[in-house]
Short mmCIF file of C-alpha atoms in Angstrom, two decimals:
data_model
loop_
_atom_site.label_atom_id
_atom_site.label_comp_id
_atom_site.label_asym_id
_atom_site.label_seq_id
_atom_site.Cartn_x
_atom_site.Cartn_y
_atom_site.Cartn_z
CA MET A 11 17.09 4.19 22.42
CA SER A 12 16.50 7.04 20.18
CA VAL A 13 14.60 10.10 20.94
CA PRO A 14 11.17 10.94 18.90
CA ILE A 15 11.03 14.59 17.20
CA SER A 16 8.67 16.99 19.21
CA GLY A 17 5.62 18.33 17.75
CA SER A 18 7.48 21.81 17.43
CA GLU A 19 10.68 19.86 15.74
CA PHE A 20 8.15 18.29 13.12
CA ASP A 21 6.77 21.28 12.65
CA PHE A 22 9.81 23.22 11.80
CA VAL A 23 10.83 20.37 9.20
CA ARG A 24 7.27 20.47 7.55
CA THR A 25 7.44 24.17 7.13
CA LEU A 26 11.06 24.28 5.86
CA VAL A 27 10.26 21.48 3.27
CA ARG A 28 6.65 23.06 2.25
CA ARG A 29 8.30 26.62 1.78
CA GLU A 30 11.10 25.36 -0.09
CA ALA A 31 10.00 22.41 -2.35
CA ALA A 32 5.97 22.75 -1.98
CA ILE A 33 6.06 19.22 -0.49
CA VAL A 34 3.33 18.42 1.93
CA LEU A 35 4.13 16.80 5.11
CA GLU A 36 1.00 15.49 6.56
CA PRO A 37 0.51 14.60 10.78
CA GLY A 38 1.63 11.09 11.14
CA LYS A 39 4.64 11.53 8.66
CA GLU A 40 6.93 12.01 11.84
CA TYR A 41 8.54 8.20 11.32
CA LEU A 42 9.59 9.37 8.01
CA VAL A 43 11.20 12.68 8.75
CA GLU A 44 13.03 10.64 11.54
CA ALA A 45 14.24 7.73 9.43
CA ARG A 46 15.39 10.44 6.63
CA LEU A 47 17.23 12.49 9.07
CA LEU A 48 19.05 10.20 11.03
CA PRO A 49 22.06 10.02 8.59
CA LEU A 50 22.38 13.65 8.63
CA ALA A 51 22.52 13.65 12.24
CA ARG A 52 25.18 11.17 12.48
CA ALA A 53 27.32 13.08 9.57
CA ALA A 54 27.02 16.06 11.68
CA GLY A 55 27.97 14.39 14.68
CA GLU A 56 24.73 15.14 16.70
CA ARG A 57 23.27 12.31 19.34
CA ASP A 58 20.06 12.41 17.38
CA VAL A 59 17.42 13.74 15.36
CA PRO A 60 15.89 16.00 17.90
CA ALA A 61 19.66 17.27 18.28
CA TYR A 62 20.09 17.97 14.45
CA VAL A 63 16.29 19.82 14.05
CA ALA A 64 17.65 22.00 16.95
CA ARG A 65 21.03 22.41 15.03
CA ALA A 66 19.26 23.45 11.74
CA MET A 67 16.90 26.06 13.60
CA ARG A 68 20.26 27.91 14.26
CA ASP A 69 21.89 26.91 11.07
CA ARG A 70 20.57 27.76 7.75
CA ALA A 71 23.42 25.83 5.93
CA GLN A 72 21.48 22.63 6.94
CA HIS A 73 18.32 23.63 5.20
CA PRO A 74 19.38 22.33 1.81
CA LYS A 75 20.24 19.04 3.23
CA ILE A 76 16.85 18.33 5.13
CA VAL A 77 14.97 19.34 2.04
CA GLU A 78 16.92 16.93 -0.24
CA ALA A 79 16.76 14.27 2.48
CA LEU A 80 12.76 14.61 2.25
CA THR A 81 12.63 14.51 -1.29
CA THR A 82 11.24 10.86 -2.19
CA ASN A 83 13.96 9.28 -4.76
CA GLU A 84 11.80 6.14 -5.53
CA THR A 85 12.35 4.71 -9.29
CA SER A 86 13.25 2.01 -11.44
CA TRP A 87 13.68 0.98 -15.09
CA PHE A 88 10.38 0.88 -17.36
CA ARG A 89 8.61 2.14 -14.24
CA ASP A 90 4.84 0.79 -14.47
CA SER A 91 5.71 -0.35 -18.39
CA SER A 92 2.29 0.84 -19.91
CA PRO A 93 3.21 4.58 -20.03
CA PHE A 94 6.43 3.65 -22.02
CA GLN A 95 4.49 1.53 -24.21
CA ALA A 96 2.30 4.23 -24.65
CA PHE A 97 5.37 6.27 -25.77
CA GLU A 98 6.37 3.84 -28.05
CA GLN A 99 3.24 2.77 -29.98
CA ARG A 100 1.43 5.95 -29.82
CA MET A 101 3.32 9.43 -29.63
CA LEU A 102 6.46 8.37 -31.46
CA PRO A 103 4.60 7.41 -34.55
CA ASP A 104 2.30 10.29 -34.32
CA ILE A 105 4.91 12.78 -33.96
CA LEU A 106 7.38 11.32 -36.68
CA ALA A 107 4.11 11.24 -38.88
CA SER A 108 3.30 14.92 -38.37
CA ARG A 109 6.23 16.80 -37.74
CA THR A 110 7.78 18.55 -40.61
CA ASP A 111 9.62 21.79 -39.15
CA ASP A 112 12.64 20.00 -37.53
CA ARG A 113 13.57 16.63 -36.88
CA VAL A 114 14.33 16.88 -33.16
CA LEU A 115 12.32 14.89 -30.45
CA ARG A 116 12.62 16.75 -27.23
CA VAL A 117 11.62 15.08 -24.02
CA TRP A 118 11.55 16.35 -20.56
CA SER A 119 11.91 14.05 -17.63
CA ALA A 120 10.84 15.69 -14.62
CA ALA A 121 11.62 14.53 -11.13
CA CYS A 122 14.06 12.13 -12.73
CA SER A 123 16.01 11.12 -9.63
CA SER A 124 18.91 8.48 -10.31
CA GLY A 125 17.86 8.86 -14.21
CA GLN A 126 16.65 5.55 -14.83
CA GLU A 127 13.49 7.15 -16.54
CA ALA A 128 15.36 9.32 -18.76
CA TYR A 129 17.45 6.47 -19.50
CA THR A 130 14.53 4.36 -20.38
CA VAL A 131 13.13 7.05 -22.76
CA ALA A 132 16.59 6.83 -24.49
CA MET A 133 16.81 3.17 -24.87
CA VAL A 134 13.21 3.30 -26.10
CA ALA A 135 13.30 5.96 -28.85
CA HIS A 136 17.06 6.20 -29.84
CA ASP A 137 17.33 3.69 -32.69
CA ARG A 138 13.85 4.17 -33.96
CA LEU A 139 14.77 7.99 -34.34
CA ALA A 140 18.05 7.54 -35.67
CA ALA A 141 16.73 5.24 -38.46
CA ALA A 142 14.41 8.10 -39.41
CA GLY A 143 17.36 10.67 -39.48
CA TRP A 144 16.04 12.65 -36.36
CA ARG A 145 17.67 13.77 -33.14
CA LEU A 146 16.79 12.80 -29.42
CA GLU A 147 17.13 15.36 -26.92
CA ILE A 148 16.15 14.54 -23.26
CA THR A 149 16.25 17.18 -20.59
CA ALA A 150 16.43 15.61 -16.99
CA THR A 151 15.58 17.72 -14.12
CA ASP A 152 15.45 17.03 -10.08
CA ILE A 153 15.59 19.05 -6.92
CA SER A 154 18.28 16.90 -5.87
CA GLU A 155 22.07 17.65 -6.87
CA GLU A 156 22.73 14.19 -5.40
CA MET A 157 20.33 12.36 -7.66
CA LEU A 158 21.55 14.22 -10.85
CA ALA A 159 24.98 13.70 -10.22
CA ARG A 160 24.09 9.86 -10.35
CA GLY A 161 22.20 10.27 -13.23
CA ARG A 162 25.03 12.14 -15.06
CA ALA A 163 27.58 9.47 -14.14
CA GLY A 164 25.09 6.79 -15.39
CA ARG A 165 26.47 4.18 -13.63
CA TYR A 166 24.23 1.57 -11.74
CA SER A 167 24.33 -1.25 -9.16
CA GLN A 168 23.56 -4.72 -9.91
CA LEU A 169 20.65 -4.53 -7.64
CA GLU A 170 19.53 -1.15 -9.69
CA VAL A 171 19.69 -3.07 -12.94
CA ASN A 172 17.78 -5.71 -11.79
CA ARG A 173 14.77 -3.28 -10.97
CA GLY A 174 12.77 -3.70 -14.19
CA LEU A 175 15.54 -3.47 -16.73
CA PRO A 176 15.13 -6.18 -19.57
CA ALA A 177 18.31 -8.54 -20.05
CA THR A 178 18.36 -7.54 -23.75
CA HIS A 179 18.42 -3.86 -22.94
CA LEU A 180 21.25 -4.60 -20.60
CA VAL A 181 23.49 -6.52 -23.06
CA LYS A 182 22.71 -3.69 -25.79
CA HIS A 183 22.99 -0.50 -23.61
CA PHE A 184 25.36 -1.44 -20.70
CA GLN A 185 29.14 -2.21 -20.14
CA ARG A 186 30.00 -3.64 -17.21
CA VAL A 187 32.72 -1.69 -14.87
CA GLY A 188 33.78 -3.49 -11.86
CA ALA A 189 30.61 -4.52 -9.95
CA ASP A 190 28.48 -1.74 -11.65
CA TRP A 191 26.97 -1.28 -14.96
CA GLN A 192 27.63 1.80 -17.17
CA VAL A 193 25.01 3.30 -19.65
CA SER A 194 26.54 3.73 -23.12
CA ASP A 195 28.08 6.96 -24.17
CA GLN A 196 25.54 7.14 -27.14
CA LEU A 197 22.63 7.24 -24.82
CA ARG A 198 24.17 9.62 -22.23
CA ARG A 199 24.76 11.91 -24.92
CA CYS A 200 21.41 12.23 -25.61
CA VAL A 201 20.51 13.52 -22.04
CA ARG A 202 21.33 16.94 -20.52
CA TRP A 203 20.75 17.23 -16.72
CA SER A 204 19.88 20.27 -14.52
CA LYS A 205 18.53 20.91 -11.08
CA LEU A 206 15.05 22.21 -11.02
CA ASN A 207 12.19 22.79 -8.35
CA LEU A 208 9.23 22.00 -9.84
CA ALA A 209 7.43 24.31 -7.38
CA ALA A 210 9.14 27.44 -8.46
CA PRO A 211 9.33 29.15 -11.80
CA PHE A 212 10.89 27.20 -14.59
CA PRO A 213 13.45 28.95 -16.66
CA PRO A 214 13.53 29.49 -20.32
CA GLY A 215 13.79 26.19 -22.41
CA PRO A 216 12.76 24.63 -25.65
CA ARG A 217 9.07 23.33 -26.12
CA TYR A 218 8.96 19.71 -25.54
CA ASP A 219 7.18 17.00 -27.60
CA VAL A 220 6.62 14.67 -24.55
CA VAL A 221 7.04 15.54 -20.86
CA PHE A 222 7.06 12.70 -18.05
CA LEU A 223 5.72 14.34 -14.95
CA ARG A 224 5.21 10.99 -13.20
CA ASN A 225 4.72 10.12 -9.15
CA VAL A 226 5.42 13.59 -8.28
CA LEU A 227 2.48 15.52 -8.07
CA ILE A 228 1.36 13.28 -5.65
CA TYR A 229 3.52 15.11 -3.04
CA PHE A 230 1.87 18.58 -3.55
CA ASP A 231 -1.45 19.97 -2.55
CA THR A 232 -4.03 21.03 -5.14
CA ALA A 233 -3.16 24.82 -5.39
CA THR A 234 0.55 23.78 -6.17
CA LYS A 235 -0.70 20.90 -8.57
CA ARG A 236 -2.75 23.22 -10.63
CA ASP A 237 0.24 25.92 -10.93
CA ILE A 238 2.44 23.03 -11.91
CA LEU A 239 0.09 21.80 -14.49
CA GLN A 240 -0.33 25.10 -16.16
CA ARG A 241 3.34 25.82 -16.33
CA THR A 242 4.03 22.42 -17.72
CA ALA A 243 1.44 22.94 -20.33
CA ARG A 244 3.42 26.10 -21.34
CA THR A 245 6.27 23.95 -22.00
CA LEU A 246 4.75 21.62 -24.33
CA ARG A 247 4.37 22.21 -28.12
CA SER A 248 0.61 22.20 -29.33
CA ASP A 249 0.51 18.55 -30.09
CA GLY A 250 2.45 17.65 -26.87
CA TRP A 251 2.08 14.70 -24.67
CA LEU A 252 2.00 14.59 -20.88
CA LEU A 253 2.29 11.53 -18.95
CA LEU A 254 1.56 11.21 -15.18
CA GLY A 255 1.95 8.23 -12.63
CA GLY A 256 -0.84 6.10 -12.36
CA ALA A 257 -2.30 7.40 -9.18
CA GLU A 258 -2.18 10.82 -10.80
CA THR A 259 -4.63 12.86 -13.24
CA THR A 260 -5.54 16.54 -13.95
CA LEU A 261 -9.02 15.76 -13.39
CA GLY A 262 -10.36 17.94 -10.65
CA VAL A 263 -6.99 19.57 -10.42
CA ASP A 264 -6.55 21.39 -14.16
CA GLU A 265 -9.47 21.03 -16.54
CA ALA A 266 -7.41 22.59 -19.80
CA TRP A 267 -6.27 19.09 -20.59
CA GLU A 268 -7.64 16.22 -22.80
CA ARG A 269 -7.09 12.79 -21.44
CA VAL A 270 -6.35 10.14 -23.99
CA VAL A 271 -6.62 6.28 -23.08
CA ILE A 272 -3.52 4.48 -24.67
CA GLY A 273 -3.88 0.90 -24.01
CA ARG A 274 -3.58 0.21 -20.49
CA SER A 275 -2.28 3.98 -19.99
CA ALA A 276 -3.89 7.43 -20.11
CA ALA A 277 -1.76 10.33 -21.26
CA TYR A 278 -3.00 14.26 -21.45
CA ARG A 279 -3.03 16.80 -24.13
CA PRO A 280 -3.47 20.79 -23.85
CA GLN A 281 -6.92 21.12 -25.07
CA ALA A 282 -5.62 24.63 -26.83
CA ARG A 283 -2.43 26.29 -27.59
CA ILE A 284 -1.09 28.00 -24.73
CA PRO A 285 0.70 31.27 -25.37
CA ALA A 286 4.77 31.05 -24.65
CA GLY A 287 5.75 32.51 -21.28
CA ARG A 288 6.44 30.47 -18.05
#
């Protein structure tokens, strides 16, 4: 019979995750901590999660493993569909029609998990941009090295490709490799992968045309959300677009955004050009 973690053990874990990744674990999430840390406890040879947490209190080498284990990595292809329809039907045409300074579309997939969002963007945009003589550059970031390695490999199981990937896209953009499916080299060349903690300062980088910051702000408190949104605004071009998750909004958090309804989705644009610097 498993031993539940104590209040002090839960407090240690929630404080660690809050400090390192700004993720808020409210009381009542003990079951989640126990479920996520059990594989780590077993791998470390500990008898249960409380014993593993006690070890982590003495051994800082366990801290990054705990933070990564408590990071949510839920994802799928064309997740929620309407943001990708807005990207294809409104954002791409607007950018192609209005831009004259260069012919590169730069997209940031933040909290990209195992890469399905980044590759979905590539599937939507690649052919259209190539036909117009444009290049596609996607930056995919996540706090988890394991998820980044999976995205970089671009190899997915049958169960994973069954989660939202249309058969036409599977045939066009994937190759069968044993029991798995491999993303085409053409799409993989469009994506650059790097580790990034959204709650920490962003490294220098290009200004993006579109930022997908979806289904991640819900894990932060209001002050952290506001800080992330303000820093994200500074990564966008003046006419850039921000896409959030269906349960997320800038309203009541950071008012320096214009909400634009596009079909069944909503997108956000900076209300005024924000000076460079992060």
